[in-house]
Amino acid sequence: MTTLRPMVTHTPDPARIDALREEMIAELRKLGAIRTEAVEKAIRAVGRHLFMPEETPEKAYAAEHALITKRDENGVSLSSVSAARIQAFMLEQADIRPGTRVLEIGSGGYNAALIAELVGPGGEVTTIDIDPDVIDRAKKLLPVAGYGRVHALVADGAEGEPTRAPYDRIVVTVEAADLAPAWADQLAPGGRIVVPLRLRGLTWSVAFQRENDDLVARDFEVCGFVPMRGAGARDEHLVVLHDGEGEEVGLRLDEGQVDAGQMRKALVGPGAEAWSGVTLGLGLPYDDLELWLVSALPEFALLAATRAARDRGVVASWSRRGVATLLDRGACSFAYLTMRPTTPERKVFEFGAVGHGPKAARVAEQLVTQVRAWDRDHRGHKPELRAFPVGTGDRRLPAGTVLESSAFRFTISWPVGR
């Protein structure tokens, strides 16, 4: 049985709303999520609290707060109003202009209203969702906020909405493990698709620009979203390695299978550490390292663990999303990325790897070898990411790593040298 979050409306003070909105905009500017005056103007114009009536104004205007609006019988999120930071940077990626036609896949209401502000009276916005409850909610909230002109329709996102195509922009607000052929078919020449794309378990918001017959990534950033449902759904595999009270550890796999019993045995056996000599300042991002490991490791997974599991010494790294992990299925071994402080002040950290299984030392060293390769050749650089229909031959693909999916082939090409 699914559960809808009840809408309990708060009665906010207009002056307080204005102050909270300005605080949120300032924070989004500081975070780099707002980069243009157009997106800032849209965020200032649309009342976010009107699309989150269940929340207090303080929560509605918190830059990193997302509202789960529907869960399944297991408590898994099915629909949400995304965090304002993510919505802002995806709109910046989309580069939506006045007068354009936009399709939003995955509805919540607020983001569609922001898009309506960006396209203006000469543009058109269509928002679709596979869930009638989600569309009913959007249809109730959009007119109240003054955006009744947005078309809100029940449809499977993988099919797009062909009756209103072509679209200058397609903005996907659910996690996808592939591009749907319908999106490419419904995209106008020179158009852009912005999609939270899952590649080997890690999700990036990618802005694909149509250039002739190619889809070329113009920008991508790490993000997290509710997974797509319907025809475009593709589940990950979770292999539970440890399940104590609050001390959960598991391997998330986007491809292939592992011997769960052997991997659990590997975790409780002796481990091996390897350290790279590569350091990072406290709080600095390393998205490009993660993408390098996605492209460089022959067998890739994510080790997801709770903080309690780390604190109890079950693992030496924690993340519910997961940290990059090298698998060696044949040897029933794996190694995951970790860090250690290099100074008492804990301001600088060194990357390393912890290996488990019969070949723990070997796989740990293999992982840190790739960390060193990233630091030597690719640190601070983003690769070129392209998408080609699945029938595209190898000779047409650029040099680099090829990640295969059901409908598209994705290539990751790193610049040579620094």
CSV table of C-alpha atoms in Angstrom, one decimal:
chain,number,residue,atom,x,y,z
A,1,MET,CA,0.0,0.0,0.0
A,2,THR,CA,1.4,3.4,-1.0
A,3,THR,CA,1.2,6.4,1.4
A,4,LEU,CA,0.5,9.9,0.3
A,5,ARG,CA,1.8,12.7,2.7
A,6,PRO,CA,-1.3,14.6,3.8
A,7,MET,CA,-1.3,18.3,2.9
A,8,VAL,CA,-1.7,20.3,6.1
A,9,THR,CA,-1.6,24.0,5.1
A,10,HIS,CA,0.3,26.5,7.1
A,11,THR,CA,-0.7,30.2,7.1
A,12,PRO,CA,2.6,32.0,6.7
A,13,ASP,CA,3.4,35.7,7.3
A,14,PRO,CA,4.1,37.3,3.8
A,15,ALA,CA,7.0,39.3,5.2
A,16,ARG,CA,8.5,36.2,6.8
A,17,ILE,CA,8.2,34.4,3.4
A,18,ASP,CA,10.0,37.2,1.6
A,19,ALA,CA,12.8,37.1,4.1
A,20,LEU,CA,13.1,33.3,3.9
A,21,ARG,CA,13.1,33.3,0.1
A,22,GLU,CA,15.9,35.9,0.0
A,23,GLU,CA,17.9,33.9,2.5
A,24,MET,CA,17.5,30.8,0.3
A,25,ILE,CA,18.5,32.7,-2.8
A,26,ALA,CA,21.6,34.0,-1.1
A,27,GLU,CA,22.5,30.4,0.0
A,28,LEU,CA,21.9,29.1,-3.5
A,29,ARG,CA,24.2,31.8,-4.9
A,30,LYS,CA,26.9,30.9,-2.4
A,31,LEU,CA,26.6,27.2,-3.3
A,32,GLY,CA,26.9,28.0,-7.0
A,33,ALA,CA,23.5,26.5,-7.7
A,34,ILE,CA,22.2,29.9,-9.0
A,35,ARG,CA,24.5,31.2,-11.7
A,36,THR,CA,22.3,33.5,-13.8
A,37,GLU,CA,19.8,36.3,-13.2
A,38,ALA,CA,17.1,34.5,-15.1
A,39,VAL,CA,17.1,31.5,-12.7
A,40,GLU,CA,17.3,33.8,-9.7
A,41,LYS,CA,14.4,35.8,-11.0
A,42,ALA,CA,12.3,32.7,-11.4
A,43,ILE,CA,13.0,31.4,-7.9
A,44,ARG,CA,12.1,34.8,-6.5
A,45,ALA,CA,8.8,34.8,-8.4
A,46,VAL,CA,7.5,31.4,-7.5
A,47,GLY,CA,6.3,30.7,-3.9
A,48,ARG,CA,8.0,27.4,-3.0
A,49,HIS,CA,5.9,27.2,0.2
A,50,LEU,CA,2.8,26.9,-2.0
A,51,PHE,CA,4.1,23.6,-3.4
A,52,MET,CA,5.0,22.3,0.1
A,53,PRO,CA,2.0,23.0,2.2
A,54,GLU,CA,2.8,20.1,4.5
A,55,GLU,CA,6.0,21.9,5.7
A,56,THR,CA,6.7,25.0,7.7
A,57,PRO,CA,8.0,27.9,5.7
A,58,GLU,CA,11.4,27.5,7.3
A,59,LYS,CA,11.7,24.0,5.9
A,60,ALA,CA,10.1,24.9,2.5
A,61,TYR,CA,12.8,27.6,2.0
A,62,ALA,CA,15.8,25.5,3.2
A,63,ALA,CA,18.2,25.1,0.3
A,64,GLU,CA,19.0,21.5,0.9
A,65,HIS,CA,15.5,20.3,2.1
A,66,ALA,CA,13.5,17.8,-0.1
A,67,LEU,CA,10.0,16.8,0.7
A,68,ILE,CA,8.9,13.2,0.2
A,69,THR,CA,5.3,13.3,-1.0
A,70,LYS,CA,4.7,9.6,-1.5
A,71,ARG,CA,6.2,6.3,-0.3
A,72,ASP,CA,5.5,2.7,-1.1
A,73,GLU,CA,4.5,0.0,1.4
A,74,ASN,CA,8.2,-0.5,2.4
A,75,GLY,CA,8.7,3.2,3.0
A,76,VAL,CA,10.7,3.8,-0.2
A,77,SER,CA,10.3,7.2,-1.7
A,78,LEU,CA,8.2,7.3,-4.9
A,79,SER,CA,7.8,11.0,-5.4
A,80,SER,CA,9.3,14.2,-3.9
A,81,VAL,CA,9.8,17.9,-4.3
A,82,SER,CA,13.6,18.0,-4.8
A,83,ALA,CA,15.9,20.2,-2.8
A,84,ALA,CA,16.1,23.8,-4.1
A,85,ARG,CA,19.8,23.5,-4.7
A,86,ILE,CA,19.3,20.6,-7.1
A,87,GLN,CA,16.4,22.2,-8.9
A,88,ALA,CA,18.4,25.5,-9.3
A,89,PHE,CA,21.5,23.9,-10.8
A,90,MET,CA,19.4,21.7,-13.1
A,91,LEU,CA,17.6,24.7,-14.4
A,92,GLU,CA,21.0,26.4,-15.0
A,93,GLN,CA,22.1,23.3,-16.9
A,94,ALA,CA,18.9,23.4,-19.0
A,95,ASP,CA,19.6,27.0,-20.2
A,96,ILE,CA,15.8,27.6,-20.7
A,97,ARG,CA,15.1,30.6,-22.9
A,98,PRO,CA,11.9,32.7,-23.2
A,99,GLY,CA,9.5,31.3,-25.8
A,100,THR,CA,10.8,27.7,-25.6
A,101,ARG,CA,8.8,24.5,-25.4
A,102,VAL,CA,9.8,22.3,-22.4
A,103,LEU,CA,8.8,18.8,-21.3
A,104,GLU,CA,9.3,17.9,-17.6
A,105,ILE,CA,9.4,14.2,-16.8
A,106,GLY,CA,8.6,13.6,-13.2
A,107,SER,CA,6.2,16.1,-11.7
A,108,GLY,CA,5.9,17.9,-8.4
A,109,GLY,CA,4.5,21.3,-9.4
A,110,TYR,CA,7.2,23.7,-8.2
A,111,ASN,CA,9.8,22.9,-10.8
A,112,ALA,CA,7.2,23.2,-13.5
A,113,ALA,CA,6.3,26.6,-12.2
A,114,LEU,CA,9.9,27.7,-12.3
A,115,ILE,CA,10.2,26.5,-15.9
A,116,ALA,CA,7.0,28.4,-16.7
A,117,GLU,CA,8.6,31.6,-15.4
A,118,LEU,CA,11.7,31.0,-17.5
A,119,VAL,CA,9.8,30.3,-20.8
A,120,GLY,CA,7.4,33.2,-20.2
A,121,PRO,CA,4.0,33.8,-21.9
A,122,GLY,CA,5.4,32.8,-25.3
A,123,GLY,CA,6.6,29.4,-24.2
A,124,GLU,CA,4.9,26.2,-23.3
A,125,VAL,CA,5.4,23.8,-20.4
A,126,THR,CA,4.2,20.2,-20.2
A,127,THR,CA,4.8,18.1,-17.0
A,128,ILE,CA,4.2,14.4,-16.9
A,129,ASP,CA,4.3,11.6,-14.3
A,130,ILE,CA,3.4,8.0,-14.3
A,131,ASP,CA,1.5,8.3,-11.0
A,132,PRO,CA,-2.0,9.8,-11.1
A,133,ASP,CA,-1.7,10.9,-7.5
A,134,VAL,CA,1.4,13.0,-8.3
A,135,ILE,CA,-0.4,14.7,-11.2
A,136,ASP,CA,-3.5,15.3,-9.2
A,137,ARG,CA,-1.3,17.1,-6.6
A,138,ALA,CA,0.3,19.2,-9.3
A,139,LYS,CA,-3.0,20.1,-10.8
A,140,LYS,CA,-4.2,21.3,-7.5
A,141,LEU,CA,-1.2,23.3,-6.6
A,142,LEU,CA,-0.2,24.9,-9.9
A,143,PRO,CA,-3.3,27.0,-10.4
A,144,VAL,CA,-3.2,28.1,-6.7
A,145,ALA,CA,0.3,29.5,-7.3
A,146,GLY,CA,-0.8,31.1,-10.6
A,147,TYR,CA,0.5,28.6,-13.1
A,148,GLY,CA,-2.6,27.0,-14.4
A,149,ARG,CA,-1.3,27.3,-18.0
A,150,VAL,CA,1.1,24.4,-17.3
A,151,HIS,CA,-0.1,21.1,-18.9
A,152,ALA,CA,0.0,18.3,-16.3
A,153,LEU,CA,-0.6,14.8,-17.7
A,154,VAL,CA,-0.4,11.2,-16.6
A,155,ALA,CA,2.1,9.4,-18.8
A,156,ASP,CA,5.0,7.0,-18.6
A,157,GLY,CA,8.1,9.1,-18.7
A,158,ALA,CA,10.0,6.7,-20.9
A,159,GLU,CA,7.5,7.4,-23.7
A,160,GLY,CA,7.7,11.2,-23.3
A,161,GLU,CA,4.7,13.2,-24.6
A,162,PRO,CA,4.7,13.0,-28.4
A,163,THR,CA,1.5,15.0,-29.0
A,164,ARG,CA,3.2,18.3,-28.0
A,165,ALA,CA,6.7,17.5,-29.4
A,166,PRO,CA,9.2,18.6,-30.5
A,167,TYR,CA,10.6,20.2,-27.4
A,168,ASP,CA,13.5,22.6,-27.1
A,169,ARG,CA,14.3,21.3,-23.6
A,170,ILE,CA,13.5,18.0,-21.8
A,171,VAL,CA,14.1,18.1,-18.1
A,172,VAL,CA,14.0,14.8,-16.3
A,173,THR,CA,13.5,14.9,-12.6
A,174,VAL,CA,13.8,11.2,-11.8
A,175,GLU,CA,16.9,9.0,-11.8
A,176,ALA,CA,17.3,7.2,-15.1
A,177,ALA,CA,19.7,4.3,-15.9
A,178,ASP,CA,19.5,5.1,-19.6
A,179,LEU,CA,18.2,7.7,-22.0
A,180,ALA,CA,14.8,6.8,-23.5
A,181,PRO,CA,14.8,6.7,-27.3
A,182,ALA,CA,11.5,8.7,-27.2
A,183,TRP,CA,13.4,11.7,-25.6
A,184,ALA,CA,15.8,11.8,-28.4
A,185,ASP,CA,13.0,11.5,-30.9
A,186,GLN,CA,11.0,14.3,-29.4
A,187,LEU,CA,14.0,16.7,-29.0
A,188,ALA,CA,14.2,19.6,-31.4
A,189,PRO,CA,17.4,20.3,-33.4
A,190,GLY,CA,19.8,22.0,-31.1
A,191,GLY,CA,17.7,21.0,-28.1
A,192,ARG,CA,18.9,19.9,-24.7
A,193,ILE,CA,18.1,17.0,-22.3
A,194,VAL,CA,18.9,17.4,-18.7
A,195,VAL,CA,18.7,14.0,-16.8
A,196,PRO,CA,19.9,12.5,-13.6
A,197,LEU,CA,21.8,9.6,-15.2
A,198,ARG,CA,23.0,6.6,-13.3
A,199,LEU,CA,26.3,5.2,-14.6
A,200,ARG,CA,27.5,2.1,-12.8
A,201,GLY,CA,25.6,3.1,-9.7
A,202,LEU,CA,26.6,6.7,-9.4
A,203,THR,CA,24.2,9.4,-10.5
A,204,TRP,CA,25.1,12.7,-12.3
A,205,SER,CA,22.7,15.4,-13.5
A,206,VAL,CA,23.9,15.6,-17.2
A,207,ALA,CA,23.0,18.2,-19.7
A,208,PHE,CA,23.1,16.5,-23.2
A,209,GLN,CA,23.1,18.9,-26.1
A,210,ARG,CA,22.0,17.7,-29.5
A,211,GLU,CA,24.7,18.4,-32.0
A,212,ASN,CA,23.7,17.1,-35.4
A,213,ASP,CA,22.9,13.4,-34.7
A,214,ASP,CA,25.0,13.3,-31.5
A,215,LEU,CA,24.1,13.9,-27.8
A,216,VAL,CA,27.1,15.6,-26.1
A,217,ALA,CA,27.3,16.4,-22.4
A,218,ARG,CA,27.8,20.1,-21.8
A,219,ASP,CA,27.7,19.9,-18.0
A,220,PHE,CA,27.3,17.3,-15.3
A,221,GLU,CA,27.2,17.3,-11.5
A,222,VAL,CA,26.7,14.6,-8.8
A,223,CYS,CA,23.1,14.4,-7.6
A,224,GLY,CA,20.5,12.0,-6.2
A,225,PHE,CA,16.9,11.4,-7.3
A,226,VAL,CA,13.9,9.1,-6.9
A,227,PRO,CA,14.4,6.3,-9.5
A,228,MET,CA,12.3,6.2,-12.6
A,229,ARG,CA,9.2,3.9,-12.6
A,230,GLY,CA,7.5,2.3,-15.5
A,231,ALA,CA,9.1,1.2,-18.8
A,232,GLY,CA,12.3,3.0,-18.0
A,233,ALA,CA,12.9,1.5,-14.6
A,234,ARG,CA,16.0,-0.6,-14.0
A,235,ASP,CA,16.7,-1.7,-10.5
A,236,GLU,CA,20.1,-2.0,-8.8
A,237,HIS,CA,21.1,-5.1,-7.0
A,238,LEU,CA,21.9,-4.8,-3.3
A,239,VAL,CA,24.1,-7.5,-1.8
A,240,VAL,CA,23.9,-7.4,2.0
A,241,LEU,CA,27.3,-8.0,3.6
A,242,HIS,CA,26.5,-7.1,7.2
A,243,ASP,CA,23.2,-6.4,9.0
A,244,GLY,CA,23.6,-5.5,12.7
A,245,GLU,CA,21.6,-3.0,14.7
A,246,GLY,CA,22.0,0.1,12.6
A,247,GLU,CA,25.3,-1.3,11.3
A,248,GLU,CA,24.2,-2.1,7.7
A,249,VAL,CA,26.8,-2.7,5.0
A,250,GLY,CA,26.1,-3.7,1.4
A,251,LEU,CA,27.3,-3.7,-2.2
A,252,ARG,CA,25.2,-1.9,-4.7
A,253,LEU,CA,25.6,-3.3,-8.2
A,254,ASP,CA,24.3,-1.8,-11.4
A,255,GLU,CA,25.6,-4.7,-13.5
A,256,GLY,CA,26.3,-8.4,-13.0
A,257,GLN,CA,26.0,-10.6,-9.9
A,258,VAL,CA,28.4,-11.7,-7.1
A,259,ASP,CA,28.5,-14.6,-4.8
A,260,ALA,CA,26.9,-13.0,-1.8
A,261,GLY,CA,28.0,-15.7,0.7
A,262,GLN,CA,31.7,-15.4,-0.4
A,263,MET,CA,31.6,-11.6,-0.3
A,264,ARG,CA,30.1,-11.7,3.3
A,265,LYS,CA,32.9,-14.2,4.2
A,266,ALA,CA,35.5,-11.8,2.7
A,267,LEU,CA,34.2,-8.8,4.8
A,268,VAL,CA,34.7,-10.6,8.1
A,269,GLY,CA,38.1,-12.0,7.1
A,270,PRO,CA,41.5,-10.2,7.4
A,271,GLY,CA,41.7,-7.0,5.4
A,272,ALA,CA,44.5,-5.2,3.7
A,273,GLU,CA,45.2,-1.4,3.4
A,274,ALA,CA,46.9,0.5,0.6
A,275,TRP,CA,47.6,4.3,0.6
A,276,SER,CA,48.0,6.4,-2.4
A,277,GLY,CA,49.9,9.5,-1.2
A,278,VAL,CA,47.2,11.6,-2.9
A,279,THR,CA,45.6,14.1,-0.6
A,280,LEU,CA,42.5,16.3,-0.5
A,281,GLY,CA,41.6,19.3,1.6
A,282,LEU,CA,38.7,19.0,4.1
A,283,GLY,CA,35.3,19.5,2.4
A,284,LEU,CA,36.6,19.7,-1.2
A,285,PRO,CA,34.8,17.8,-3.9
A,286,TYR,CA,36.3,14.8,-5.7
A,287,ASP,CA,33.5,14.1,-8.3
A,288,ASP,CA,36.0,13.8,-11.0
A,289,LEU,CA,37.9,11.0,-9.1
A,290,GLU,CA,34.6,9.1,-8.8
A,291,LEU,CA,33.9,9.5,-12.5
A,292,TRP,CA,37.5,8.4,-13.3
A,293,LEU,CA,37.0,5.2,-11.2
A,294,VAL,CA,33.7,4.6,-13.0
A,295,SER,CA,35.5,4.7,-16.3
A,296,ALA,CA,38.7,3.0,-15.3
A,297,LEU,CA,37.8,0.1,-13.0
A,298,PRO,CA,37.1,-3.2,-14.8
A,299,GLU,CA,34.5,-4.3,-12.2
A,300,PHE,CA,32.7,-1.5,-10.3
A,301,ALA,CA,30.3,-1.4,-7.4
A,302,LEU,CA,29.5,0.9,-4.5
A,303,LEU,CA,30.0,-0.1,-0.9
A,304,ALA,CA,27.1,1.5,1.1
A,305,ALA,CA,27.4,1.6,4.9
A,306,THR,CA,25.9,3.4,7.8
A,307,ARG,CA,28.0,5.6,10.1
A,308,ALA,CA,27.4,3.2,12.9
A,309,ALA,CA,29.1,0.4,10.8
A,310,ARG,CA,32.1,2.6,10.5
A,311,ASP,CA,32.2,3.7,14.1
A,312,ARG,CA,32.1,0.0,15.2
A,313,GLY,CA,34.9,-0.9,12.8
A,314,VAL,CA,33.0,-3.0,10.4
A,315,VAL,CA,34.2,-0.8,7.5
A,316,ALA,CA,36.6,2.1,7.3
A,317,SER,CA,34.3,4.3,5.1
A,318,TRP,CA,30.7,5.2,5.3
A,319,SER,CA,28.1,6.5,2.8
A,320,ARG,CA,24.5,5.5,2.3
A,321,ARG,CA,24.9,6.3,-1.4
A,322,GLY,CA,28.1,4.2,-1.5
A,323,VAL,CA,31.9,4.7,-2.1
A,324,ALA,CA,33.7,3.5,-5.2
A,325,THR,CA,34.6,-0.2,-5.0
A,326,LEU,CA,36.7,-2.5,-7.2
A,327,LEU,CA,35.3,-6.0,-7.4
A,328,ASP,CA,37.3,-9.1,-8.3
A,329,ARG,CA,34.5,-11.6,-8.7
A,330,GLY,CA,36.8,-14.5,-9.7
A,331,ALA,CA,38.9,-14.1,-6.5
A,332,CYS,CA,35.8,-13.3,-4.3
A,333,SER,CA,37.6,-10.1,-3.2
A,334,PHE,CA,36.9,-6.4,-3.3
A,335,ALA,CA,38.5,-3.1,-2.2
A,336,TYR,CA,36.8,0.2,-1.5
A,337,LEU,CA,37.9,3.8,-1.4
A,338,THR,CA,38.6,5.4,2.0
A,339,MET,CA,40.4,8.4,3.5
A,340,ARG,CA,42.6,9.1,6.6
A,341,PRO,CA,43.7,12.5,8.1
A,342,THR,CA,47.3,13.5,7.5
A,343,THR,CA,47.4,16.1,10.3
A,344,PRO,CA,46.1,16.3,13.9
A,345,GLU,CA,43.8,19.2,12.8
A,346,ARG,CA,42.1,16.9,10.3
A,347,LYS,CA,42.3,19.5,7.6
A,348,VAL,CA,43.9,17.3,4.9
A,349,PHE,CA,43.1,13.7,4.0
A,350,GLU,CA,44.9,11.0,2.1
A,351,PHE,CA,43.0,8.6,-0.3
A,352,GLY,CA,43.5,4.9,0.2
A,353,ALA,CA,41.8,1.6,-0.2
A,354,VAL,CA,40.7,-1.2,2.1
A,355,GLY,CA,40.7,-4.7,0.6
A,356,HIS,CA,38.9,-7.9,1.7
A,357,GLY,CA,39.0,-11.4,0.5
A,358,PRO,CA,41.7,-13.8,-0.6
A,359,LYS,CA,43.3,-11.2,-2.9
A,360,ALA,CA,42.7,-8.2,-0.5
A,361,ALA,CA,46.1,-6.7,-0.9
A,362,ARG,CA,46.1,-7.0,-4.7
A,363,VAL,CA,42.7,-5.4,-5.3
A,364,ALA,CA,43.5,-2.6,-2.7
A,365,GLU,CA,46.7,-1.8,-4.6
A,366,GLN,CA,44.9,-1.8,-7.9
A,367,LEU,CA,42.4,0.7,-6.6
A,368,VAL,CA,45.0,3.1,-5.3
A,369,THR,CA,46.9,2.8,-8.6
A,370,GLN,CA,43.9,4.3,-10.3
A,371,VAL,CA,43.7,7.1,-7.7
A,372,ARG,CA,47.3,7.9,-8.5
A,373,ALA,CA,46.5,7.9,-12.2
A,374,TRP,CA,43.7,10.3,-11.6
A,375,ASP,CA,45.9,12.6,-9.6
A,376,ARG,CA,48.7,12.5,-12.2
A,377,ASP,CA,46.7,12.8,-15.4
A,378,HIS,CA,43.1,14.0,-14.8
A,379,ARG,CA,42.6,15.8,-11.5
A,380,GLY,CA,40.6,19.0,-12.0
A,381,HIS,CA,39.4,18.0,-15.4
A,382,LYS,CA,36.1,16.8,-16.7
A,383,PRO,CA,36.0,14.2,-19.4
A,384,GLU,CA,33.8,14.3,-22.5
A,385,LEU,CA,30.6,12.3,-22.1
A,386,ARG,CA,28.6,11.4,-25.2
A,387,ALA,CA,25.5,9.2,-25.9
A,388,PHE,CA,25.0,7.1,-29.0
A,389,PRO,CA,22.0,4.9,-30.0
A,390,VAL,CA,22.7,1.3,-29.1
A,391,GLY,CA,23.2,0.3,-32.8
A,392,THR,CA,26.1,2.6,-33.3
A,393,GLY,CA,29.2,0.7,-34.4
A,394,ASP,CA,32.5,0.9,-32.5
A,395,ARG,CA,34.3,2.7,-35.3
A,396,ARG,CA,31.9,5.7,-34.9
A,397,LEU,CA,32.7,6.0,-31.1
A,398,PRO,CA,35.4,8.3,-29.8
A,399,ALA,CA,38.4,6.8,-27.9
A,400,GLY,CA,37.7,6.0,-24.2
A,401,THR,CA,35.5,3.9,-22.0
A,402,VAL,CA,32.2,2.6,-23.4
A,403,LEU,CA,29.4,1.9,-20.9
A,404,GLU,CA,26.6,-0.2,-22.5
A,405,SER,CA,23.0,0.2,-21.7
A,406,SER,CA,19.8,-1.1,-23.3
A,407,ALA,CA,19.1,1.9,-25.6
A,408,PHE,CA,22.3,4.0,-25.6
A,409,ARG,CA,26.0,3.5,-25.5
A,410,PHE,CA,27.8,6.1,-23.3
A,411,THR,CA,31.4,7.0,-23.9
A,412,ILE,CA,33.7,8.7,-21.4
A,413,SER,CA,36.8,10.2,-23.0
A,414,TRP,CA,39.5,11.9,-20.7
A,415,PRO,CA,41.9,14.4,-22.0
A,416,VAL,CA,45.5,13.1,-22.1
A,417,GLY,CA,47.9,14.7,-19.6
A,418,ARG,CA,47.2,17.7,-17.4
